[in-house]
């Protein structure tokens, strides 16, 4: 009889653990995804990493490990997994310019507006690739998940001032780069119709 | 939204709002449309439990097998050699027993003859 009662308790504990796991996933999977995405800027890869991080959490629980702060643990694991992937990709393929990577993504022609949008996004992606992973993470949390600076600071274990500074610096850099690129493109095409453009009168 | 996002307009008019819109549009397009469910958890808990019970069961089976083997060997070794000597000794004892019995019978016969003889005397 005692054994039967023990089995009931353990199954109830398992159900509770499963519910807790589901709750953690619902609550934190997006920010774990964003942590991985900021490193590699690959949505599918980031999702794989996020799923793997949660699986590892479950295995740790099954092994009897008591993790005090699952959220911080998940973020740390996702960051490490993303780093490991970056290293392994580098070993396999070497460095490739962002244009090569971007070209793989957008292969099919679409409507004109959509095509322009994709081109702009490709330009933006190329510039984002030049930023540091930490800056990309901040941008991802800010613009993909619409987190405020306090929440970003908590996630990345940095102070709020640093978040504001890095965000401002990254945005400025992107604005400058995209503006320079647009100027170059306009000058190159020799478009004189754009009177507002600087240097367009050549 | 698309009207704001053009290669010519967005970087040029270059207010912070345009850049914010551009960044929001880009990053939110990267977020998966349908968020996948939590990863399927293998039946590791139950398999672990089964492994635990299975390992204890196998230990019992192993122990029983070893005990049976040892017992069989002991029984086989103890059953063969002792069987011949008891038979011989039993035979000797039987023979001795018979001999003893015959001497007793002879004594009894002699006694009867003697008593009969005494009875027949006038």
Short mmCIF file of C-alpha atoms in Angstrom, two decimals:
data_model
loop_
_atom_site.label_atom_id
_atom_site.label_comp_id
_atom_site.label_asym_id
_atom_site.label_seq_id
_atom_site.Cartn_x
_atom_site.Cartn_y
_atom_site.Cartn_z
CA UNK A 1 0.00 0.00 0.00
CA UNK A 2 2.76 2.53 0.87
CA UNK A 3 4.41 1.91 -2.53
CA UNK A 4 1.14 2.54 -4.32
CA UNK A 5 0.73 5.88 -2.53
CA UNK A 6 4.31 6.86 -3.35
CA UNK A 7 3.68 6.23 -7.03
CA UNK A 8 0.63 8.51 -6.98
CA UNK A 9 2.60 11.32 -5.41
CA UNK A 10 5.44 11.04 -7.92
CA UNK A 11 3.06 11.17 -10.88
CA UNK A 12 1.41 14.23 -9.38
CA UNK A 13 4.84 15.78 -8.93
CA UNK A 14 5.61 14.99 -12.55
CA UNK A 15 2.44 16.62 -13.71
CA UNK A 16 3.25 19.69 -11.65
CA UNK A 17 6.72 19.80 -13.11
CA UNK A 18 5.32 19.49 -16.60
CA UNK A 19 2.91 22.33 -15.96
CA UNK A 20 5.76 24.45 -14.63
CA UNK A 21 7.78 23.66 -17.74
CA UNK A 22 4.92 24.72 -19.99
CA UNK A 23 4.51 27.90 -18.02
CA UNK A 24 8.20 28.74 -18.32
CA UNK A 25 8.08 28.11 -22.03
CA UNK A 26 5.07 30.31 -22.50
CA UNK A 27 6.65 33.05 -20.45
CA UNK A 28 10.28 33.01 -21.60
CA UNK A 29 10.61 31.22 -24.94
CA UNK A 30 10.48 34.45 -26.94
CA UNK A 31 13.25 36.12 -25.03
CA UNK A 32 15.34 32.95 -25.20
CA UNK A 33 14.74 32.98 -28.96
CA UNK A 34 15.76 36.63 -29.13
CA UNK A 35 18.95 35.89 -27.21
CA UNK A 36 19.94 33.31 -29.80
CA UNK A 37 18.69 35.38 -32.72
CA UNK A 38 20.84 38.35 -31.73
CA UNK A 39 23.93 36.23 -32.13
CA UNK A 40 23.28 34.68 -35.49
CA UNK A 41 20.33 36.59 -36.97
CA UNK A 42 18.80 33.37 -38.19
CA UNK A 43 15.22 32.92 -37.05
CA UNK A 44 15.06 29.16 -37.60
CA UNK A 45 18.39 28.54 -35.95
CA UNK A 46 17.36 30.69 -33.01
CA UNK A 47 14.21 28.61 -32.62
CA UNK A 48 16.22 25.39 -32.67
CA UNK A 49 18.51 26.77 -30.01
CA UNK A 50 15.60 27.93 -27.88
CA UNK A 51 13.94 24.53 -28.10
CA UNK A 52 17.20 22.83 -27.20
CA UNK A 53 17.67 25.10 -24.21
CA UNK A 54 14.26 24.16 -22.86
CA UNK A 55 14.89 20.49 -23.48
CA UNK A 56 18.09 20.74 -21.50
CA UNK A 57 16.23 22.39 -18.67
CA UNK A 58 13.84 19.49 -18.59
CA UNK A 59 16.70 16.99 -18.56
CA UNK A 60 18.30 18.85 -15.70
CA UNK A 61 15.10 18.58 -13.72
CA UNK A 62 14.83 14.91 -14.52
CA UNK A 63 18.37 14.46 -13.30
CA UNK A 64 17.33 15.98 -10.00
CA UNK A 65 19.08 19.33 -10.37
CA UNK A 66 17.36 22.18 -8.61
CA UNK A 67 17.76 25.29 -10.76
CA UNK A 68 17.05 28.36 -8.71
CA UNK A 69 16.56 30.79 -11.59
CA UNK A 70 15.34 28.91 -14.67
CA UNK A 71 15.02 32.06 -16.73
CA UNK A 72 18.62 33.11 -16.22
CA UNK A 73 19.72 29.52 -16.77
CA UNK A 74 17.84 29.32 -20.07
CA UNK A 75 19.26 32.59 -21.32
CA UNK A 76 22.77 31.51 -20.43
CA UNK A 77 22.35 28.16 -22.16
CA UNK A 78 20.90 29.81 -25.26
CA UNK A 79 23.79 32.22 -25.40
CA UNK A 80 26.31 29.42 -25.06
CA UNK A 81 24.57 27.27 -27.66
CA UNK A 82 24.55 30.17 -30.08
CA UNK A 83 28.26 30.69 -29.50
CA UNK A 84 28.96 27.02 -30.03
CA UNK A 85 27.04 27.06 -33.28
CA UNK A 86 28.90 30.09 -34.48
CA UNK A 87 32.21 28.41 -33.82
CA UNK A 88 31.22 25.20 -35.55
CA UNK A 89 29.88 27.06 -38.59
CA UNK A 90 33.08 29.01 -38.81
CA UNK A 91 35.09 25.84 -38.75
CA UNK A 92 32.97 24.24 -41.44
CA UNK A 93 32.39 27.12 -43.82
CA UNK A 94 34.71 29.93 -42.93
CA UNK A 95 33.52 33.50 -43.02
CA UNK A 96 31.19 34.57 -45.75
CA UNK A 97 30.11 38.06 -46.57
CA UNK A 98 26.63 38.98 -45.44
CA UNK A 99 25.50 39.44 -49.03
CA UNK A 100 26.04 35.75 -49.66
CA UNK A 101 24.03 34.81 -46.61
CA UNK A 102 21.33 37.31 -47.44
CA UNK A 103 21.05 36.10 -50.99
CA UNK A 104 20.09 32.67 -49.78
CA UNK A 105 17.07 33.97 -47.94
CA UNK A 106 15.30 36.04 -50.57
CA UNK A 107 15.37 34.04 -53.75
CA UNK A 108 11.90 34.46 -55.19
CA UNK A 109 10.81 37.73 -56.84
CA UNK A 110 7.66 39.26 -55.41
CA UNK A 111 5.53 42.32 -56.10
CA UNK A 112 7.47 45.54 -56.56
CA UNK A 113 6.79 46.95 -53.11
CA UNK A 114 7.57 43.71 -51.46
CA UNK A 115 10.76 43.47 -53.47
CA UNK A 116 11.82 46.92 -52.41
CA UNK A 117 11.09 46.07 -48.83
CA UNK A 118 13.14 42.91 -49.09
CA UNK A 119 16.03 44.86 -50.59
CA UNK A 120 15.88 47.37 -47.80
CA UNK A 121 15.75 44.63 -45.24
CA UNK A 122 18.75 43.03 -46.89
CA UNK A 123 20.66 46.27 -46.58
CA UNK A 124 19.63 46.58 -42.98
CA UNK A 125 20.63 43.01 -42.28
CA UNK A 126 24.05 43.61 -43.76
CA UNK A 127 24.57 46.59 -41.47
CA UNK A 128 23.26 44.71 -38.46
CA UNK A 129 25.80 41.98 -39.13
CA UNK A 130 28.52 44.53 -38.51
CA UNK A 131 27.23 45.35 -35.06
CA UNK A 132 28.32 43.44 -31.98
CA UNK A 133 26.15 40.54 -30.83
CA UNK A 134 25.23 42.46 -27.68
CA UNK A 135 24.01 45.43 -29.71
CA UNK A 136 22.01 43.11 -31.92
CA UNK A 137 20.44 41.49 -28.87
CA UNK A 138 19.43 44.86 -27.51
CA UNK A 139 17.90 45.80 -30.85
CA UNK A 140 16.11 42.47 -31.05
CA UNK A 141 14.58 42.83 -27.60
CA UNK A 142 13.67 46.42 -28.31
CA UNK A 143 12.14 46.04 -31.76
CA UNK A 144 11.09 42.41 -32.06
CA UNK A 145 9.63 41.99 -28.59
CA UNK A 146 9.12 45.70 -27.78
CA UNK A 147 10.80 45.47 -24.40
CA UNK A 148 11.67 48.61 -22.52
CA UNK A 149 15.17 49.45 -21.33
CA UNK A 150 14.60 48.18 -17.80
CA UNK A 151 13.53 44.79 -18.97
CA UNK A 152 16.39 44.58 -21.47
CA UNK A 153 18.85 45.52 -18.75
CA UNK A 154 17.48 42.77 -16.52
CA UNK A 155 17.73 40.19 -19.30
CA UNK A 156 21.28 41.05 -20.25
CA UNK A 157 22.47 41.70 -16.72
CA UNK A 158 23.64 45.21 -17.53
CA UNK A 159 22.49 48.54 -16.20
CA UNK A 160 19.78 50.61 -17.80
CA UNK A 161 22.15 53.41 -18.75
CA UNK A 162 24.24 50.99 -20.76
CA UNK A 163 21.13 49.83 -22.59
CA UNK A 164 20.20 53.37 -23.52
CA UNK A 165 23.72 54.18 -24.65
CA UNK A 166 24.14 51.07 -26.76
CA UNK A 167 20.72 51.44 -28.27
CA UNK A 168 21.36 55.04 -29.19
CA UNK A 169 24.78 54.29 -30.59
CA UNK A 170 23.53 51.36 -32.66
CA UNK A 171 20.65 53.33 -34.08
CA UNK A 172 22.90 56.22 -34.98
CA UNK A 173 25.35 53.93 -36.67
CA UNK A 174 22.62 52.26 -38.67
CA UNK A 175 21.11 55.56 -39.68
CA UNK A 176 24.49 56.84 -40.84
CA UNK A 177 25.30 53.69 -42.77
CA UNK A 178 21.95 53.51 -44.49
CA UNK A 179 22.07 57.18 -45.35
CA UNK A 180 25.56 56.83 -46.80
CA UNK A 181 24.45 53.86 -48.81
CA UNK A 182 21.42 55.69 -50.13
CA UNK A 183 23.59 58.65 -51.11
CA UNK A 184 25.98 56.38 -52.92
CA UNK A 185 23.15 54.67 -54.79
CA UNK A 186 21.61 57.94 -55.84
CA UNK A 187 24.91 59.32 -57.05
CA UNK A 188 25.63 56.13 -58.89
CA UNK A 189 22.35 56.12 -60.76
CA UNK A 190 22.72 59.81 -61.56
CA UNK A 191 19.19 60.59 -60.57
CA UNK A 192 18.81 64.37 -60.93
CA UNK A 193 15.14 64.42 -60.21
CA UNK A 194 15.62 64.18 -56.51
CA UNK A 195 16.33 67.80 -55.69
CA UNK A 196 16.24 67.09 -52.02
CA UNK A 197 19.10 64.67 -52.32
CA UNK A 198 22.52 66.02 -51.59
CA UNK A 199 24.97 65.55 -54.35
CA UNK A 200 22.31 64.54 -56.78
CA UNK A 201 23.02 67.32 -59.24
CA UNK A 202 25.99 65.69 -60.88
CA UNK B 1 3.73 50.86 -43.98
CA UNK B 2 5.18 49.88 -47.28
CA UNK B 3 5.00 53.45 -48.50
CA UNK B 4 7.44 54.44 -45.79
CA UNK B 5 9.80 51.66 -46.53
CA UNK B 6 11.49 52.55 -49.82
CA UNK B 7 15.17 52.59 -50.59
CA UNK B 8 15.00 56.25 -51.44
CA UNK B 9 12.75 57.58 -48.71
CA UNK B 10 13.59 55.76 -45.53
CA UNK B 11 17.26 56.55 -45.07
CA UNK B 12 16.97 59.99 -46.51
CA UNK B 13 14.16 61.52 -44.53
CA UNK B 14 15.95 59.79 -41.74
CA UNK B 15 13.99 60.82 -38.79
CA UNK B 16 14.23 58.61 -35.83
CA UNK B 17 10.66 57.56 -36.50
CA UNK B 18 11.53 56.22 -39.92
CA UNK B 19 14.42 54.26 -38.56
CA UNK B 20 12.27 52.95 -35.74
CA UNK B 21 9.65 51.87 -38.21
CA UNK B 22 12.26 50.23 -40.37
CA UNK B 23 13.81 48.39 -37.46
CA UNK B 24 10.43 47.34 -36.09
CA UNK B 25 9.34 46.10 -39.50
CA UNK B 26 12.53 44.15 -39.95
CA UNK B 27 12.77 42.53 -36.54
CA UNK B 28 9.11 41.72 -36.29
CA UNK B 29 9.23 40.08 -39.70
CA UNK B 30 11.94 37.84 -38.26
CA UNK B 31 9.77 36.62 -35.40
CA UNK B 32 8.02 33.36 -36.34
CA UNK B 33 4.41 34.00 -37.28
CA UNK B 34 3.06 31.01 -35.41
CA UNK B 35 5.01 30.37 -32.28
CA UNK B 36 5.77 26.66 -31.92
CA UNK B 37 4.65 24.72 -28.89
CA UNK B 38 7.02 23.60 -26.20
CA UNK B 39 9.37 20.82 -27.30
CA UNK B 40 7.99 17.34 -26.94
CA UNK B 41 9.51 15.76 -23.92
CA UNK B 42 10.70 12.20 -24.40
CA UNK B 43 9.35 9.55 -22.09
CA UNK B 44 12.57 9.83 -20.23
CA UNK B 45 10.98 9.86 -16.81
CA UNK B 46 9.13 6.65 -17.40
CA UNK B 47 12.02 5.05 -19.20
CA UNK B 48 14.26 6.01 -16.32
CA UNK B 49 11.80 4.49 -13.89
CA UNK B 50 11.51 1.39 -15.98
CA UNK B 51 15.25 1.13 -16.16
CA UNK B 52 15.47 1.38 -12.42
CA UNK B 53 12.88 -1.35 -11.79
CA UNK B 54 14.29 -3.42 -14.61
CA UNK B 55 17.77 -3.26 -13.21
CA UNK B 56 16.65 -4.42 -9.76
CA UNK B 57 14.62 -7.21 -11.32
CA UNK B 58 17.54 -8.30 -13.38
CA UNK B 59 19.69 -8.35 -10.27
CA UNK B 60 17.24 -10.64 -8.58
CA UNK B 61 17.11 -12.87 -11.60
CA UNK B 62 20.87 -12.96 -11.77
CA UNK B 63 21.15 -13.78 -8.10
CA UNK B 64 18.58 -16.52 -8.43
CA UNK B 65 20.35 -17.94 -11.44
CA UNK B 66 23.65 -18.00 -9.65
CA UNK B 67 22.08 -19.60 -6.62
CA UNK B 68 20.42 -22.21 -8.76
CA UNK B 69 23.64 -22.93 -10.56
CA UNK B 70 25.59 -23.23 -7.37
CA UNK B 71 22.92 -25.41 -5.84
CA UNK B 72 22.82 -27.66 -8.83
CA UNK B 73 26.56 -28.02 -8.85
CA UNK B 74 26.60 -28.76 -5.13
CA UNK B 75 23.81 -31.24 -5.45
CA UNK B 76 25.46 -32.93 -8.37
CA UNK B 77 28.80 -33.10 -6.61
CA UNK B 78 27.37 -34.33 -3.30
CA UNK B 79 25.02 -36.92 -4.87
CA UNK B 80 27.49 -39.05 -6.93
CA UNK B 81 30.35 -40.23 -4.61
CA UNK B 82 28.49 -40.97 -1.41
CA UNK B 83 26.08 -43.30 -3.25
CA UNK B 84 28.57 -46.35 -3.62
CA UNK B 85 29.94 -46.73 -0.03
CA UNK B 86 26.56 -46.73 1.69
CA UNK B 87 25.46 -49.58 -0.54
CA UNK B 88 28.50 -51.69 0.37
CA UNK B 89 28.18 -50.96 4.01
CA UNK B 90 24.52 -51.62 3.83
CA UNK B 91 25.25 -54.94 2.28
CA UNK B 92 27.78 -55.76 4.99
CA UNK B 93 25.37 -54.80 7.64
CA UNK B 94 22.70 -56.87 6.00
CA UNK B 95 24.97 -59.81 5.93
CA UNK B 96 25.92 -59.27 9.51
CA UNK B 97 22.33 -58.98 10.40
CA UNK B 98 21.45 -62.24 8.79
CA UNK B 99 24.30 -63.98 10.47
CA UNK B 100 23.18 -62.66 13.76
CA UNK B 101 19.68 -63.76 13.18
CA UNK B 102 20.76 -67.30 12.34
CA UNK B 103 22.76 -67.64 15.52
CA UNK B 104 19.76 -66.50 17.52
CA UNK B 105 17.56 -69.01 15.77
CA UNK B 106 20.02 -71.74 16.48
CA UNK B 107 20.06 -70.85 20.11
CA UNK B 108 16.32 -70.86 20.20
CA UNK B 109 16.21 -74.25 18.52
CA UNK B 110 18.64 -75.64 20.92
CA UNK B 111 16.65 -74.30 23.79
CA UNK B 112 13.48 -75.83 22.44
CA UNK B 113 15.08 -79.14 21.95
CA UNK B 114 16.37 -79.08 25.46
CA UNK B 115 13.03 -78.05 26.87
CA UNK B 116 11.22 -80.58 24.79
CA UNK B 117 13.58 -83.14 26.01
CA UNK B 118 12.87 -82.28 29.58
CA UNK B 119 9.19 -82.36 28.97
CA UNK B 120 9.28 -85.80 27.49
CA UNK B 121 11.14 -87.34 30.40
CA UNK B 122 8.98 -89.37 32.54
#
